[in-house]
Structures are given as structure tokens and as C-alpha cells.
PDB file of C-alpha atoms in Angstrom:
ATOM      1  CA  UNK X   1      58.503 -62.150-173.253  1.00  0.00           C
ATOM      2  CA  UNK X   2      61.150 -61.538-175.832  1.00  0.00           C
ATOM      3  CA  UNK X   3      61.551 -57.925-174.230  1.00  0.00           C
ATOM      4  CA  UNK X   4      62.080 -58.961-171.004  1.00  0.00           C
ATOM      5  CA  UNK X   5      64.898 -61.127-172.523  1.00  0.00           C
ATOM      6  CA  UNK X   6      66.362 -58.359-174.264  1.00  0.00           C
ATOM      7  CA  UNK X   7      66.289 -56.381-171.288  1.00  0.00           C
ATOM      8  CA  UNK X   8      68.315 -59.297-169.065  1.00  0.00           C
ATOM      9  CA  UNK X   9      70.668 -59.385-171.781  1.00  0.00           C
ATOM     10  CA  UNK X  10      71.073 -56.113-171.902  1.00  0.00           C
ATOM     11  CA  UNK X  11      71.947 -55.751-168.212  1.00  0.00           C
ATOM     12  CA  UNK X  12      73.806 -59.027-168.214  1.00  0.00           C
ATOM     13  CA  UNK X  13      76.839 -57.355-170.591  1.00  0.00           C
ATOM     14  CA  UNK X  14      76.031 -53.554-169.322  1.00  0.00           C
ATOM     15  CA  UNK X  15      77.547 -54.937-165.898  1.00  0.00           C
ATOM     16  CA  UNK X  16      79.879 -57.019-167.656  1.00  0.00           C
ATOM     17  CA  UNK X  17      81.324 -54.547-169.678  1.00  0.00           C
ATOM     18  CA  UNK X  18      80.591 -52.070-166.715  1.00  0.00           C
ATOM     19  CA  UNK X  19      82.977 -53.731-164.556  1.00  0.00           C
ATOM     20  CA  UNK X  20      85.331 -54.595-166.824  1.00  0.00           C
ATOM     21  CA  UNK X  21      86.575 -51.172-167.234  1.00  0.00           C
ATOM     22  CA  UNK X  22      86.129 -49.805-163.730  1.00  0.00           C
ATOM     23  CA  UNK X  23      88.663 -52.163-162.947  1.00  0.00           C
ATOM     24  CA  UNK X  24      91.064 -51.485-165.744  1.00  0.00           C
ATOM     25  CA  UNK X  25      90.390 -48.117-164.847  1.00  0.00           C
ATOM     26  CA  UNK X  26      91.040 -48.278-161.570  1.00  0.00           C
ATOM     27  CA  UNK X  27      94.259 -49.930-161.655  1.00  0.00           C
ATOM     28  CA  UNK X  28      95.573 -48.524-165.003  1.00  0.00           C
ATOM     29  CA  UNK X  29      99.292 -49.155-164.495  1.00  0.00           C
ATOM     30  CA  UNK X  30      99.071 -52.661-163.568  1.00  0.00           C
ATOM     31  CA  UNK X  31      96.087 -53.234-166.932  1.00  0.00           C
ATOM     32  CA  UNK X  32      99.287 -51.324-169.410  1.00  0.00           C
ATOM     33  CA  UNK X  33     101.862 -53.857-167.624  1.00  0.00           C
ATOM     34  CA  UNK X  34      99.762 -56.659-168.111  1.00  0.00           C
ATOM     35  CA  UNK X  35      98.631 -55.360-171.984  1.00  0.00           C
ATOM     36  CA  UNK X  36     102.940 -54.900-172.388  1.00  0.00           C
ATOM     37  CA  UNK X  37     103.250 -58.646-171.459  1.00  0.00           C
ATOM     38  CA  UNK X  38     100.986 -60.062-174.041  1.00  0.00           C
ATOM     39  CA  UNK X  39     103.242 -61.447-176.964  1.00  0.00           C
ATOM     40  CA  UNK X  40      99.793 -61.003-179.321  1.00  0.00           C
ATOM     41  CA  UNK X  41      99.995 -57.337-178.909  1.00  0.00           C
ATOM     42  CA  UNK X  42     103.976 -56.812-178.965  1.00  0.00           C
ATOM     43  CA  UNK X  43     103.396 -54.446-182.218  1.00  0.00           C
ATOM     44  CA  UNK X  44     100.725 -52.381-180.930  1.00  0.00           C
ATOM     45  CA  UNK X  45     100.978 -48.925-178.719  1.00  0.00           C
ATOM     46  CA  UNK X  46      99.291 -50.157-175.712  1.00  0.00           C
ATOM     47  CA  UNK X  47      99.216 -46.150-174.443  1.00  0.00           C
ATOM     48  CA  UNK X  48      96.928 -45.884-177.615  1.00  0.00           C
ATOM     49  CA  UNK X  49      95.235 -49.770-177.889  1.00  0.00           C
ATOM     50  CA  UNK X  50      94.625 -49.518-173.365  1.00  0.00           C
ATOM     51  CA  UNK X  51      91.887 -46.391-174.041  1.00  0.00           C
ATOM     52  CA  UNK X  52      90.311 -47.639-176.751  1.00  0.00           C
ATOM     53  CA  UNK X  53      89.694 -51.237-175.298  1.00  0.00           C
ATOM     54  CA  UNK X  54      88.209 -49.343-171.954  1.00  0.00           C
ATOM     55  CA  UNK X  55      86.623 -46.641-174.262  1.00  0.00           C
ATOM     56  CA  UNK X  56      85.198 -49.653-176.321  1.00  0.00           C
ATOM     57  CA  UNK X  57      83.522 -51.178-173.298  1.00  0.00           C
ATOM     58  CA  UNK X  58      81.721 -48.302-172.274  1.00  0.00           C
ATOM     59  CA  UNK X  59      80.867 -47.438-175.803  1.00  0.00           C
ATOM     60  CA  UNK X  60      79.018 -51.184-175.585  1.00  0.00           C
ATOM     61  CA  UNK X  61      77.134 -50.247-172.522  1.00  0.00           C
ATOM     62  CA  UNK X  62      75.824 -46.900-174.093  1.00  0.00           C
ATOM     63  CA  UNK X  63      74.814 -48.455-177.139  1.00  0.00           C
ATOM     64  CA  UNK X  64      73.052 -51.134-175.831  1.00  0.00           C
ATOM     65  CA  UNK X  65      71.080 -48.985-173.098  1.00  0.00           C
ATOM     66  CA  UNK X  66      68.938 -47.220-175.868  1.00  0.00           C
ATOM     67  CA  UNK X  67      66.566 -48.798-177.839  1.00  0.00           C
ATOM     68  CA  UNK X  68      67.775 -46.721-180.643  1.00  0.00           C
ATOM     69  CA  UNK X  69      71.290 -48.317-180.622  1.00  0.00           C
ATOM     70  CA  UNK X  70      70.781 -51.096-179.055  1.00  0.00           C
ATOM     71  CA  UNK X  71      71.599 -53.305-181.941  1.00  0.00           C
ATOM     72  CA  UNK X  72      74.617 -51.764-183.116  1.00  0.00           C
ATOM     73  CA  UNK X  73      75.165 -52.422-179.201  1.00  0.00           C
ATOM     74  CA  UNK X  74      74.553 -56.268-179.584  1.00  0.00           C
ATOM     75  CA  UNK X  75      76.795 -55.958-182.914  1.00  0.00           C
ATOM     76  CA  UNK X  76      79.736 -54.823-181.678  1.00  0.00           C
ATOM     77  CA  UNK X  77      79.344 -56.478-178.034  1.00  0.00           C
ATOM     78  CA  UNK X  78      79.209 -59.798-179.984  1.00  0.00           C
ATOM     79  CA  UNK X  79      82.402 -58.621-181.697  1.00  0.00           C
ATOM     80  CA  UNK X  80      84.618 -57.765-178.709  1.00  0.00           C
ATOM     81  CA  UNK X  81      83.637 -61.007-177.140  1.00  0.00           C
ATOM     82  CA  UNK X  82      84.108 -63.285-179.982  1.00  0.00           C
ATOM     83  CA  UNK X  83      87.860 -61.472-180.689  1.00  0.00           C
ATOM     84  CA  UNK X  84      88.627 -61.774-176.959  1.00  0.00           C
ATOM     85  CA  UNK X  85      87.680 -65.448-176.355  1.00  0.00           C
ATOM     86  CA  UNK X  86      89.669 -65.813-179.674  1.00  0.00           C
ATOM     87  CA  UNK X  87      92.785 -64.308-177.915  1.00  0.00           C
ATOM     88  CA  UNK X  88      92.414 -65.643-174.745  1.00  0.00           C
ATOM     89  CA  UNK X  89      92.685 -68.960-176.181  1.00  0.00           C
ATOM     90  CA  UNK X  90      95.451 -68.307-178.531  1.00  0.00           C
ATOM     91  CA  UNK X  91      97.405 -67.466-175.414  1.00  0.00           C
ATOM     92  CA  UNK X  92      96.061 -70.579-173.454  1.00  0.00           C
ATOM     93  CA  UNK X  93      97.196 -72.848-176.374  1.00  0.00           C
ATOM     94  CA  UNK X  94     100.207 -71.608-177.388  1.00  0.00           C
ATOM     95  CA  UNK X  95     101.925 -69.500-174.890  1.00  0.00           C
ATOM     96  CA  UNK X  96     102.666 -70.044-171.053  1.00  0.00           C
ATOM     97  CA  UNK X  97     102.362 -67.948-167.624  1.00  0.00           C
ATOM     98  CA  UNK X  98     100.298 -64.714-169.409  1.00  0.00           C
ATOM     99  CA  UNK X  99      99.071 -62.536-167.269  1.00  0.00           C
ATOM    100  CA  UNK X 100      94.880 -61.565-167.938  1.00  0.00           C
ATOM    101  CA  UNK X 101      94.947 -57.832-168.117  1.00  0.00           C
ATOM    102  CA  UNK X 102      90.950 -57.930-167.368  1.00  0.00           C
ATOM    103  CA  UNK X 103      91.154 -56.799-164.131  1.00  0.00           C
ATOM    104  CA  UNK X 104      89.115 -57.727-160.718  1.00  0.00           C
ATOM    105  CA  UNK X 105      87.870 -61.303-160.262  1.00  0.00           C
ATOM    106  CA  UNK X 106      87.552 -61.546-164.295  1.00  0.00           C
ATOM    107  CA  UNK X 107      91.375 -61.645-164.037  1.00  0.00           C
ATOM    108  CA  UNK X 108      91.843 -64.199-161.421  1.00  0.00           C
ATOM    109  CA  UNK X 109      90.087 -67.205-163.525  1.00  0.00           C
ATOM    110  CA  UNK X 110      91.628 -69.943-164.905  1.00  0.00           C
ATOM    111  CA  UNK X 111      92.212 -69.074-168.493  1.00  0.00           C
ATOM    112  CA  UNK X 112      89.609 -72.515-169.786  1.00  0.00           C
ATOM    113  CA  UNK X 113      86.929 -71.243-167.339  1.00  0.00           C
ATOM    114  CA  UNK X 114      87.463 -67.470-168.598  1.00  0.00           C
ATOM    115  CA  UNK X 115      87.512 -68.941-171.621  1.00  0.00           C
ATOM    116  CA  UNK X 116      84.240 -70.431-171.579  1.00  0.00           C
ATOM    117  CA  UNK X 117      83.011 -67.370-169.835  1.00  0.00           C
ATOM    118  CA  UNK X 118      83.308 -65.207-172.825  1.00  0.00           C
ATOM    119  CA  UNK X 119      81.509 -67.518-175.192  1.00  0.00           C
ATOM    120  CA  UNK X 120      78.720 -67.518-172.662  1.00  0.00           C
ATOM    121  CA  UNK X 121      78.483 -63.475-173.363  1.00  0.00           C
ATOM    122  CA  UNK X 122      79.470 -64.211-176.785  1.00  0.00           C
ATOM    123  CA  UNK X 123      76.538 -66.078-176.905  1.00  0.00           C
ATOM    124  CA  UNK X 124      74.465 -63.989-174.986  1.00  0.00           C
ATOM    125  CA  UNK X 125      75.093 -60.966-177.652  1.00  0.00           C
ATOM    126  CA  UNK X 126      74.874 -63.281-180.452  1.00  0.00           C
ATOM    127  CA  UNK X 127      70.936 -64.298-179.322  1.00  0.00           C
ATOM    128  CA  UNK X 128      70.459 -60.471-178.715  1.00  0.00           C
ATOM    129  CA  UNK X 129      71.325 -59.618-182.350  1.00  0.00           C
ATOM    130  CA  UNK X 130      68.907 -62.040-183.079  1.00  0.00           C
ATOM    131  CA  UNK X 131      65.884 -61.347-180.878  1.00  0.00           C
ATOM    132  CA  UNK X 132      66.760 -57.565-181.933  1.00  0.00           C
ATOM    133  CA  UNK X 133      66.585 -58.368-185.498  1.00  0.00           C
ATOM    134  CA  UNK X 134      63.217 -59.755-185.087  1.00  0.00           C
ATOM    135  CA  UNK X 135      61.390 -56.473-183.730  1.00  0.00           C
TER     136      UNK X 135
END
């Protein structure tokens, strides 16, 4: 049973993560406009930070579809999401009209439902650190 948990988690954030930076991908311009309108990341080189947050993601996905990695998968997929939701609500709470830079529908939610969202799959990597920890 526990495997077959594993396994929907690790599918669950493989197509989140999958997604996530087809989309960034596929639009690049518009995710490095969007990145360049974030007052959180004014200090940072967005032509260097853009890659690595769309290298990151697929990173996740690799490492989480082999058993080998998987953990270290779960690790830093728990990571990611517990930083983003962390910055997505900084900019809900104290900063107005910022544009998502996720990309597809991920983009187009209300920043409390994304919000909420991301702890979900925060969630969802935090249990699979766990149930990986136990085999």
C-alpha cells in the first residue's frame, strides 16, 4: 500500500513540476517579464535565477522518478514548494497587482487559492519524505 502511495505522489509533482516548466518554457519572454516584475527578486539576475528555477523543476522530476533518488527528490521538491508558497504569500500580503510568473492555468489562480495549492504539494512531498524514510 505505502508503494502505491509513493508512486501517486510521485506522479502527482512529476506532472506538477512537469508542467510547470513546459510552460515557462514555452513562453520564456513573458516568464523573465513577469520574474523582472517581482519586487522580491529586484537584486537577482533573472537571465541567471529564470534557468535555474526551470532547470530546478525538471531536476525534481528526475530525482523523484528513480528509486535511487527518489528521496533527495521528495527533499528538495518539499523545498521548492515550501519557499514558493512562502513567496507567493509575501507578495499576497504585502504587495499589490503582481503578476504569477508560473505560467499556464497555474498562473491564472487567485493568489489565496494558489496559495493553498502549493501547501497541498508541499504537503504531498513532505508525507513522501516520510513514507520514503520508512523503507
Amino acid at each position: 500500500m505505502k508503494k502505491h502511495i509513493i508512486t501517486v505522489i510521485v506522479i502527482l509533482i512529476s506532472m506538477l513540476f512537469t508542467y510547470a516548466a513546459i510552460f515557462k518554457g514555452m513562453d520564456y519572454s513573458l516568464f523573465l517579464a513577469d520574474m523582472s516584475k517581482s519586487p522580491l527578486l529586484v537584486k537577482y539576475d533573472k537571465n541567471l535565477l529564470a534557468p535555474g528555477v526551470i532547470g530546478t523543476e525538471l531536476l525534481i522530476v528526475i530525482l523523484l522518478n528513480f528509486s535511487a533518488t527518489r528521496k533527495l527528490g521528495f527533499f528538495l521538491s518539499f523545498f521548492v514548494m515550501a519557499i514558493f508558497s512562502l513567496y507567493l504569500s509575501t507578495l499576497y500580503f504585502f504587495f499589490t497587482n503582481i503578476p504569477c510568473s508560473c505560467g499556464g492555468i497555474l498562473g491564472k489562480m487567485p493568489y489565496p487559492v494558489h496559495i493553498v495549492f502549493n501547501i497541498c504539494f508541499t504537503v504531498l512531498s513532505g508525507t513522501g519524505v516520510l513514507l520514503s524514510n520508512k523503507s
